[in-house]
Amino acid sequence: MKYMMFVCTDAEPDTDQDNVPDIDVWVAENDSRGRRVRGAVLAPESAATTVRVRGGELLLSDGPFAETKEVIVGFDLLECADLDEAIEVARTHPMARHGRLELRPFADFEQ
């Protein structure tokens, strides 16, 4: 099952930094196991453009639409047997301590 894992900053990171895994090691391990399909770090939120259409009119605004201290800074596309495996993969990601991770399964429109 495919899961999108959004990697976000957090206003309250873990202060215990002992044994925090290295991101390159995490990527290599999960790539080799076939659990990470793709991932990337995103450009800063200042590079974002919000696109909306209202009443047939294109509305563009610079930056993210919502004002929040938690910002999406990257993503990883995971291929896992189930949510439990996806949670285990996320638990070992360095940003689980420095930020927060949001897991979302891909919708199955064929059901």
C-alpha angles and dihedrals in degrees: 000000000000121000129185110218112199112205111213139178117244132210090222112046120181109268092206102090097169113125095003106167120243112248093226090054091047091050094047093048095048094041091053091050092049092240096115113059099174140340141173145179112242127227115259118287088252087071093055124111121198115213123199135161117209123173089351092303122122111232119193127184131179118244130009118327097230121060106225140140090229110078131181105244100170148341142224125203108217131197108203136158092239145334092284091060091045089052090050090051091048093047091063096047112110092231090062083079101031098040136345136281126216118201121202125176117225111255116251106221093175094074 
